[in-house]
Coordinates of C-alpha atoms and ligand atoms in Angstrom, one line a residue:
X1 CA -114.9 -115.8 131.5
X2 CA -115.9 -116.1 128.1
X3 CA -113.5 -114.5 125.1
X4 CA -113.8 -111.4 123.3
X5 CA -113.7 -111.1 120.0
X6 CA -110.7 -109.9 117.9
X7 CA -110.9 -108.8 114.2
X8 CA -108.1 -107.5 112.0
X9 CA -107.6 -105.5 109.2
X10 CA -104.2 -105.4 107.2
X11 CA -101.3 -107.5 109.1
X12 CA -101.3 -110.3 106.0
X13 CA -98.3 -112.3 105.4
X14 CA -94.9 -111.2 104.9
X15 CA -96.5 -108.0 106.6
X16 CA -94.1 -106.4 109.6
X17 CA -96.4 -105.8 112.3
X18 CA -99.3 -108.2 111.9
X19 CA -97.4 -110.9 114.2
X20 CA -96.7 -108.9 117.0
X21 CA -100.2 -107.8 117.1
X22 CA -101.4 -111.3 117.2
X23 CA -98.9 -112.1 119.6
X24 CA -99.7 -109.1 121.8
X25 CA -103.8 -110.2 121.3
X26 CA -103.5 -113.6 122.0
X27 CA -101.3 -113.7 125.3
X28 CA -103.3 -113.8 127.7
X29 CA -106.6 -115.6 126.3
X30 CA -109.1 -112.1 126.3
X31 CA -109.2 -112.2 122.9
X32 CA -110.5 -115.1 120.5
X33 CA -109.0 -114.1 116.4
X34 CA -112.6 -114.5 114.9
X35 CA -112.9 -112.3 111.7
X36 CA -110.2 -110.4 109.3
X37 CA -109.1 -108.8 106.1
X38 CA -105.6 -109.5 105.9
X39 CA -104.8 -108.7 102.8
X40 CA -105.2 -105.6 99.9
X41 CA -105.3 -108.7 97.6
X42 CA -108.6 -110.3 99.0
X43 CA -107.7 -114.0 97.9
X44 CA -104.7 -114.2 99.5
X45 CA -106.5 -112.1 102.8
X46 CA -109.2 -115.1 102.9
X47 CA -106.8 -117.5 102.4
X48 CA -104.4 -116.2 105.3
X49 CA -106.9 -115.3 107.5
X50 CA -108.3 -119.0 107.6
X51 CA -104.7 -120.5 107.8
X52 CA -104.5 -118.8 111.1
X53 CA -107.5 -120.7 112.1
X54 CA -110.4 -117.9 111.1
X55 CA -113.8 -119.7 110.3
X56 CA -114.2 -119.4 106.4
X57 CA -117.3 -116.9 106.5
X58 CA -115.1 -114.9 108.8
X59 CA -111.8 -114.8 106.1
X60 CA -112.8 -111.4 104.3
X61 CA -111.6 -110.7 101.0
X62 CA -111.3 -106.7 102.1
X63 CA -112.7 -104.2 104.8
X64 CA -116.0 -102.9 103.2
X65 CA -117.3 -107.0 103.2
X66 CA -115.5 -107.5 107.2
X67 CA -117.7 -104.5 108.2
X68 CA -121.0 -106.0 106.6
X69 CA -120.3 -109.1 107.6
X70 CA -119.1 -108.1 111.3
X71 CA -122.1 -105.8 112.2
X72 CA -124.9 -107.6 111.5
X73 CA -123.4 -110.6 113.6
X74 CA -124.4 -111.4 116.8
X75 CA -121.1 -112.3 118.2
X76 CA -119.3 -109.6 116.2
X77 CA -115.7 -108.7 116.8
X78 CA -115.5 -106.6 120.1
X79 CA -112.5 -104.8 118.9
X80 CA -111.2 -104.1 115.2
X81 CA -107.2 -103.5 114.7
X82 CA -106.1 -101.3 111.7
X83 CA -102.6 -102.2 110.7
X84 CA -102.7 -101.5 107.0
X85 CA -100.6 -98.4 105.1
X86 CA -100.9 -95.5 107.1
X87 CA -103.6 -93.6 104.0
X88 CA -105.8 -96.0 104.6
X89 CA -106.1 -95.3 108.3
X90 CA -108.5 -92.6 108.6
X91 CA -111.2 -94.0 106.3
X92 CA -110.9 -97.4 108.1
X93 CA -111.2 -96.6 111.3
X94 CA -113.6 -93.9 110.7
X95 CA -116.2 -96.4 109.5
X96 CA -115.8 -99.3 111.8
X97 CA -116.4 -96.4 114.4
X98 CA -119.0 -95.2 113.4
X99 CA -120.3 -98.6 112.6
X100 CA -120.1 -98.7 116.5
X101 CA -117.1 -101.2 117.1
X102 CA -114.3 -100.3 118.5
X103 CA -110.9 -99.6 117.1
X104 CA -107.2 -100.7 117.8
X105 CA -105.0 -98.1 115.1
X106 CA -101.9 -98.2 114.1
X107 CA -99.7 -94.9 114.1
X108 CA -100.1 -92.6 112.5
X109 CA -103.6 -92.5 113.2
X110 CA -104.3 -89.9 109.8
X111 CA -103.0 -88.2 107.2
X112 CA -104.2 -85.2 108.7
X113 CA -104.8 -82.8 111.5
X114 CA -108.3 -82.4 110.1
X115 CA -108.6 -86.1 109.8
X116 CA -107.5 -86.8 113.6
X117 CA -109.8 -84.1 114.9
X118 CA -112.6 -86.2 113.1
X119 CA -111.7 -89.3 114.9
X120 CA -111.7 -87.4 118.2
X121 CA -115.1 -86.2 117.7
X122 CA -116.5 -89.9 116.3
X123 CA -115.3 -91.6 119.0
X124 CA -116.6 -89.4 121.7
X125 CA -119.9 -88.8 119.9
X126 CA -120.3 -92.7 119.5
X127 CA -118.6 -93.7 123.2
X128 CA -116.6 -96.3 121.2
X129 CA -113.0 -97.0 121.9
X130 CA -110.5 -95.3 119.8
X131 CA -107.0 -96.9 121.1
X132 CA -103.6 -95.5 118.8
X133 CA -100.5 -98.5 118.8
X134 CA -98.0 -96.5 120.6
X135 CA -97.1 -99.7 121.9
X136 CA -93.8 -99.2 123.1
X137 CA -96.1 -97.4 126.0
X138 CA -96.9 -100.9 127.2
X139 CA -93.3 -101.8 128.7
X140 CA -93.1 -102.9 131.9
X141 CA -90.8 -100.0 132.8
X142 CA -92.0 -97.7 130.6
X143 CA -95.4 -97.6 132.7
X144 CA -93.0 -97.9 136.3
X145 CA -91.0 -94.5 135.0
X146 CA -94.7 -92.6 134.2
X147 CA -95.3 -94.0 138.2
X148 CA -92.0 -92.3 139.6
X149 CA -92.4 -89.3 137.5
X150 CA -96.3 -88.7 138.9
X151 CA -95.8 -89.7 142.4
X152 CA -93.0 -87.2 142.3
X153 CA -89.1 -89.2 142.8
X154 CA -87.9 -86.8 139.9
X155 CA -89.7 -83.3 142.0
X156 CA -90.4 -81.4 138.7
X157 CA -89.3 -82.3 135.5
X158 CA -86.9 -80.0 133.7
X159 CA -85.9 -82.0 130.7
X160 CA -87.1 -85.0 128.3
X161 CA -84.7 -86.4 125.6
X162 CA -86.3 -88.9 123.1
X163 CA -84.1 -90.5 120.4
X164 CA -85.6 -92.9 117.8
X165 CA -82.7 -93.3 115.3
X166 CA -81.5 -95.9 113.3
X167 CA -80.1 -96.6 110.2
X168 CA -81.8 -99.3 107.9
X169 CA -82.3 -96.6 104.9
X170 CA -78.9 -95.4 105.2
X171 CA -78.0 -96.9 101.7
X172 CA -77.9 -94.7 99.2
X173 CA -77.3 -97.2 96.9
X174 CA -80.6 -98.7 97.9
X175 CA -82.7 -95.4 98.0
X176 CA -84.4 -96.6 95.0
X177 CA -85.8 -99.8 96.0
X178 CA -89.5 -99.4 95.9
X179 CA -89.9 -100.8 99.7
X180 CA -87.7 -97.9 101.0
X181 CA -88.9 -95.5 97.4
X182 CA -92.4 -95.2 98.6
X183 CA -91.2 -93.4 102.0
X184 CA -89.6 -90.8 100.9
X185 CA -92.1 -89.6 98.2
X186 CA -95.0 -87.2 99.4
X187 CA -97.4 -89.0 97.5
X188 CA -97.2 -91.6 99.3
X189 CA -96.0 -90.7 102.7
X190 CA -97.8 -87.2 103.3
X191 CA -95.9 -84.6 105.0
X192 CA -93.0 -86.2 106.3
X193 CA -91.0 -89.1 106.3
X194 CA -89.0 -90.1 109.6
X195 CA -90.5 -87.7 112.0
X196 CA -94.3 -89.1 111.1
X197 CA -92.8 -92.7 111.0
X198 CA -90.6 -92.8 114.0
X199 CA -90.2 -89.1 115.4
X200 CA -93.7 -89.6 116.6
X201 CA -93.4 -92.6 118.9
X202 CA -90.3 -91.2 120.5
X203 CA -92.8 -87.7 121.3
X204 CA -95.4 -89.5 122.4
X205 CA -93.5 -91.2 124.6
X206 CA -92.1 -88.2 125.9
X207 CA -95.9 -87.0 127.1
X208 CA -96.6 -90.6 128.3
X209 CA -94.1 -90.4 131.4
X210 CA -94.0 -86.8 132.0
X211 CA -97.7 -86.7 131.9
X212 CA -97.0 -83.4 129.9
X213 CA -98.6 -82.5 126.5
X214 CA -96.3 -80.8 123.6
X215 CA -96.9 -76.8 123.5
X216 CA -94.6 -75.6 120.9
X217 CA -92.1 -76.9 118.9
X218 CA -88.7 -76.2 116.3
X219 CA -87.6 -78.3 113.5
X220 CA -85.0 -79.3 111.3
X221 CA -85.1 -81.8 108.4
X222 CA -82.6 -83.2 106.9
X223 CA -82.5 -85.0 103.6
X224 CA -79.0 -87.0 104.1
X225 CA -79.8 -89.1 101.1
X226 CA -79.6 -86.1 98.4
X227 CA -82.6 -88.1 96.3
X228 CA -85.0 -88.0 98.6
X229 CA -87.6 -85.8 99.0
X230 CA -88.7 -85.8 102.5
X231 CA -86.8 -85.6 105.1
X232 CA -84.5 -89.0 106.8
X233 CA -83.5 -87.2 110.1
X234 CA -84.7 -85.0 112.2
X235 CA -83.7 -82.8 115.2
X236 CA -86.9 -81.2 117.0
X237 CA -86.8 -79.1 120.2
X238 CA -90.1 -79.0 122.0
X239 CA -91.9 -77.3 125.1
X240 CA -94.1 -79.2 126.9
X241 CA -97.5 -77.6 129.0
X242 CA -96.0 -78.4 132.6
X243 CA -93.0 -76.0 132.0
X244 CA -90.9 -79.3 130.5
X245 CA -88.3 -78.5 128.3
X246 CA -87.7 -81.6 125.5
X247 CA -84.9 -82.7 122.9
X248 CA -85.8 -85.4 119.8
X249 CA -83.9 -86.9 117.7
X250 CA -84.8 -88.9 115.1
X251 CA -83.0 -90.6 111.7
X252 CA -83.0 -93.8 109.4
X253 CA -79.8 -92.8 108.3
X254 CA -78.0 -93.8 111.9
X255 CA -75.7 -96.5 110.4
X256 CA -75.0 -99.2 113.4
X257 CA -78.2 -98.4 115.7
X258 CA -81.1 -101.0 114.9
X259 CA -84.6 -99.9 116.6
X260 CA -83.1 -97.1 118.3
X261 CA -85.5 -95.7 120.9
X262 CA -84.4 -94.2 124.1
X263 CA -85.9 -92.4 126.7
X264 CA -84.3 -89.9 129.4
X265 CA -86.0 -88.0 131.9
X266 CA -84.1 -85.3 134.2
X267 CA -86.1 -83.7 137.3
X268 CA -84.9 -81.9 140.3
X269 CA -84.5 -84.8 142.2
X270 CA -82.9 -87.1 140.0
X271 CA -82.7 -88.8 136.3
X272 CA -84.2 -91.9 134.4
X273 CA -83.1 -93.2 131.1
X274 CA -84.3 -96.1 129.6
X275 CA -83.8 -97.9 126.0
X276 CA -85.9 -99.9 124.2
X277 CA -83.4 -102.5 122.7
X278 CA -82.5 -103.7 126.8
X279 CA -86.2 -102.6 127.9
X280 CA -86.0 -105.0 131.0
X281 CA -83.4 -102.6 133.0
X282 CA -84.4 -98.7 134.1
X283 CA -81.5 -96.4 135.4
X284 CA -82.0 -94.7 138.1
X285 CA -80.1 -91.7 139.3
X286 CA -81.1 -89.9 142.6
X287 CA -79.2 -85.9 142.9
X288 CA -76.2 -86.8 144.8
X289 CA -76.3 -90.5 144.5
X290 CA -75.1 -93.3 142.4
X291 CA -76.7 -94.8 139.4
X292 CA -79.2 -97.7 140.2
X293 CA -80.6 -100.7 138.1
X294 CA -84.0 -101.0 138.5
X295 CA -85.0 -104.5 137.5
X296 CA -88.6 -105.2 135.5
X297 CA -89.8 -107.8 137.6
X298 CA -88.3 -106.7 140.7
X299 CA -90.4 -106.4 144.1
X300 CA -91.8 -103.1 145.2
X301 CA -92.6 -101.5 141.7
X302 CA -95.6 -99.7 140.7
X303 CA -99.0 -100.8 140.5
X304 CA -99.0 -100.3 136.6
X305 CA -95.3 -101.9 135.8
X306 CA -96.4 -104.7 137.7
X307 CA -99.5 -105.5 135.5
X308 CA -97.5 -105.0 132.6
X309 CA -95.1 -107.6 134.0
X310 CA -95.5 -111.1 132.9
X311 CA -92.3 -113.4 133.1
X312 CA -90.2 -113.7 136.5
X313 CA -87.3 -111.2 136.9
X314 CA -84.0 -112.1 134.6
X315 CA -86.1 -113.5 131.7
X316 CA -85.9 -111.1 129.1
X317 CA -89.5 -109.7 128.1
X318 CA -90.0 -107.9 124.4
X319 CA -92.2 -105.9 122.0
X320 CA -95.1 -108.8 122.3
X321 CA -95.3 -108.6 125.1
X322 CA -95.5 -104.5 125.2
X323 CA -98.0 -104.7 122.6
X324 CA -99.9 -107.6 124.7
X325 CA -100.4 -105.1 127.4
X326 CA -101.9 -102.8 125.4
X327 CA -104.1 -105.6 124.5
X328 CA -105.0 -106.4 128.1
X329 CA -106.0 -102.4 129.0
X330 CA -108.3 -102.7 126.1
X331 CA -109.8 -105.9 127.0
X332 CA -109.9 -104.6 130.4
X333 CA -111.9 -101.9 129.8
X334 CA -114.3 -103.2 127.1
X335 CA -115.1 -106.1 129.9
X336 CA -115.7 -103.6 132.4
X337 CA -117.8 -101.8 129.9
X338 CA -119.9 -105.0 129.1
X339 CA -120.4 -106.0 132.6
X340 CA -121.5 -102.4 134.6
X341 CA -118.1 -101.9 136.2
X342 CA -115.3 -99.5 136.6
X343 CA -112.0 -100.8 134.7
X344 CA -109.4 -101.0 137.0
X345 CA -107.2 -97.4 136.8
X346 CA -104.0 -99.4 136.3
X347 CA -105.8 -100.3 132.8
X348 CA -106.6 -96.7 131.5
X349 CA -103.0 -96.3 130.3
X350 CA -103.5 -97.4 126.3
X351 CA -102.6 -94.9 124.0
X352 CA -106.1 -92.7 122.6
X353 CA -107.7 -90.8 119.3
X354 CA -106.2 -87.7 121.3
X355 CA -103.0 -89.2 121.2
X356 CA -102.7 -89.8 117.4
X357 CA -104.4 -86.3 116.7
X358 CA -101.8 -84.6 119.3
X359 CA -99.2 -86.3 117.0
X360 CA -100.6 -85.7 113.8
X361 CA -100.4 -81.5 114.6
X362 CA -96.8 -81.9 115.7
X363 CA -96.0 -83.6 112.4
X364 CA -97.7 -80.6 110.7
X365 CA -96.6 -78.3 112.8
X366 CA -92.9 -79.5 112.4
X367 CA -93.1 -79.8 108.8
X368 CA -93.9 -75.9 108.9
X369 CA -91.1 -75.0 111.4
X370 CA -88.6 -76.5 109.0
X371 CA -89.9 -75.0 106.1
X372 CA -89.0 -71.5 108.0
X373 CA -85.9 -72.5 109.8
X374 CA -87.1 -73.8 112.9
X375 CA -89.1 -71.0 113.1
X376 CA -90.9 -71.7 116.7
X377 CA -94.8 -73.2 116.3
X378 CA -97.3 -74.1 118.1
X379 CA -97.5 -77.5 118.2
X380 CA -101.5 -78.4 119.6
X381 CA -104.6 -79.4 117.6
X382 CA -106.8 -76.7 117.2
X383 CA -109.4 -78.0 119.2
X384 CA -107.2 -78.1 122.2
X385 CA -105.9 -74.2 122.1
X386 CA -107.2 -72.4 124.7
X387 CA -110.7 -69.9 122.7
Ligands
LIG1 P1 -96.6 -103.8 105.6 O1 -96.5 -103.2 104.2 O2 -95.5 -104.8 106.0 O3 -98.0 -104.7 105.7 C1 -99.2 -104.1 105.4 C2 -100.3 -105.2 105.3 O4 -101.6 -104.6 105.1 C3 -100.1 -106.1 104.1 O5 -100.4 -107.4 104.5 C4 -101.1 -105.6 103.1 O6 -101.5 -106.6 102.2 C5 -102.2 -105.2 104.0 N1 -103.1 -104.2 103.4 C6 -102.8 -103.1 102.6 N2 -103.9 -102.4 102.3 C7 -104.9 -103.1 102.8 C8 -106.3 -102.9 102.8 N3 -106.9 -101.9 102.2 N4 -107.1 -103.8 103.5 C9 -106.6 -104.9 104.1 N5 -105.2 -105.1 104.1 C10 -104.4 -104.3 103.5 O7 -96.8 -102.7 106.6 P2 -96.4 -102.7 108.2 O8 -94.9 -102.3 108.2 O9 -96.9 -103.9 108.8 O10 -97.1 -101.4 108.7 C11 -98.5 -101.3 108.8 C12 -98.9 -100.2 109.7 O11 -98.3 -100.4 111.0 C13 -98.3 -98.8 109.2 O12 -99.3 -97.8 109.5 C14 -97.1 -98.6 110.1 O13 -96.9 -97.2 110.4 C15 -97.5 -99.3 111.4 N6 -96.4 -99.8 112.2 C16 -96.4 -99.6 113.5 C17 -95.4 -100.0 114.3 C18 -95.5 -99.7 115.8 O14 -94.5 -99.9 116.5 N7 -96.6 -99.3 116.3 C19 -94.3 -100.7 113.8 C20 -94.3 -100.9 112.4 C21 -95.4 -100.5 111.6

């Protein structure tokens, strides 16, 4: 089976999350790296790009040539992934959309509600992919918890606690330094801070396993560092449509937790909590019974944590390798796409545009509630309320 091809914009060196994207495209051999703009400054991009082995007329010097060059190609990239500064997103992905590729973003997907209802509408109008990196979606166990939770081993789900916390702009001393500066300040950031950073991937992964979308939702920001602007922690209290009632907590000012995302799910029937810093081990607690270790890896899991499993049981698996099986639904469905077929289901998991716009309104919508004291609000895009 011959390779698709992979193109990237953003991810240049020294850049956090360009490695684990081409970690996470390259594992399993779907994608070839053909084409990419690495870089804001478009010498160093071209230079980058062709260190990682990009052919020279591929190595763009910035997005605007990368979309010329890519669409008039007869072998052009099959899939484009955004991973610059979160303003840029919108416009980006907008026009390699509409340019009728499809498009791997990073989170948050826009600035805006208005923005992310856009995206929705260009990717449905132009039947083109529009995949969002909630990649933490992609662990093994992540994917078996969404399985227990829909065939029913929790009966109905009561609660969801989400934590993303930690505390690497905890400094004070530091606040000023422009990598952590930039933030904090509204000109730069948007909205909000922590919850649009982290707050989000924590939510989204709440809707993931319960299979339940975010109704309505309280805030309350907190500035711990007294300079800052926008807010550093956050405490949100959320319903969910299927009657769900959810907790989230999220901080950078958690001195001693590093990536700090954890999971719990209570139903009827029992309880699940998972962590993302020891994301090869699920716990397990039936009403009545004992806690269990459920083992990524392990015989008689789900369908989906088994294709999201790579390495035998007892050999740790990581972010990559989350991030690779996003990779892998996406190459999965493209394939299918190209050759008449129906993907397989256990593929139709990524992360969507409706994703990042269903995130964008509870950033907005959680902004507002702390700017009224938690005043209740709902928390859906527009175009999914109910005429
Ligand atoms: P970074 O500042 O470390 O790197 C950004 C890279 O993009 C740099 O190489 C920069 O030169 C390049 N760039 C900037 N503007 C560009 C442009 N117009 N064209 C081409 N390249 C450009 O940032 P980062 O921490 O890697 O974050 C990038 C994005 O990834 C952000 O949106 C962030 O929210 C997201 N992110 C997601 C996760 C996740 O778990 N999904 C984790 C970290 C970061």
């Amino acid at each position: 089976m011959s390779k698709l091809n992979w193109g990237m914009v953003g991810g240049g060196a020294g850049s956090q999350i360009g490695p684990a994207h081409r970690l996470g495209a390259g594992l399993d051999g779907a994608f070839a790296f053909a084409a990419g703009a690495l870089d804001h400054v478009p010498d160093a991009g071209r230079a980058y790009a062709q260190s990682l082995g990009v052919a020279p007329d591929r190595a763009y010097g910035d997005w605007r040539e990368m979309l010329e060059g890519e669409r008039v190609r007869d072998d052009r990239v099959d899939l484009v992934t955004v991973a610059t500064p979160n303003a840029t997103h919108y416009e980006i992905t907008k026009a390699f959309l509409e340019a009728g590729f499809h498009v791997l973003c990073e989170k948050p997907m826009t600035m805006t509600v208005e923005e992310g209802e856009e995206i929705v509408r260009i990717a449905s109008a132009t039947g083109r992919i529009c995949a969002v990196n909630y990649g933490y979606t992609g662990y093994s166990l992540v994917r078996h918890m969404r399985a227990m939770v829909a065939r029913g081993d929790l009966g109905r789900v009561r609660l969801v606690v989400a934590e993303f916390a930690h505390g690497h702009h905890a400094n004070a001393a530091d606040a000023d330094n422009p990598r952590v500066r930039w933030r904090y300040d509204p000109a730069q950031a948007g909205v909000s801070a922590q919850f649009a950073d982290c707050g989000i991937h924590a939510l989204h992964m709440a809707s993931f396993v319960t299979c339940q979308e975010v109704a309505s939702l309280s805030a309350d920001f907190a500035s711990c560092v007294e300079s800052r602007t926008l807010e550093d922690d956050a405490m949100v209290n959320f319903r969910m449509e299927g009657g769900a009632v959810g907790r989230l907590w999220t901080s950078s000012v958690a001195i001693g937790r590093q990536h700090g995302l954890t999971l719990q799910v209570f139903g009827e029937a029992g309880g699940l909590r998972w962590t993302q810093e020891q994301p090869n081990q699920l716990y397990w607690t039936p009403l009545g019974g004992r806690v269990q270790t459920i083992e990524r890896g392990e015989a008689g899991l789900s369908p989906e944590a088994d294709r999201a499993s790579r390495v035998t049981i007892g050999h740790a698996e990581g972010m990559p390798l989350a991030f690779a099986n996003i990779y892998a639904d996406l190459a999965e469905v493209i394939r299918a796409a190209k050759e008449g077929r129906v993907p397989d289901p256990a593929a139709d998991l990524y992360p969507r545009a409706e994703d990042g716009l269903r995130s964008m309104a509870a950033v907005h919508g959680a902004v507002a509630s702390a700017g009224r004291q938690g005043a209740w609000v709902d928390a859906r895009p527009p175009m999914f309320r109910a005429p």
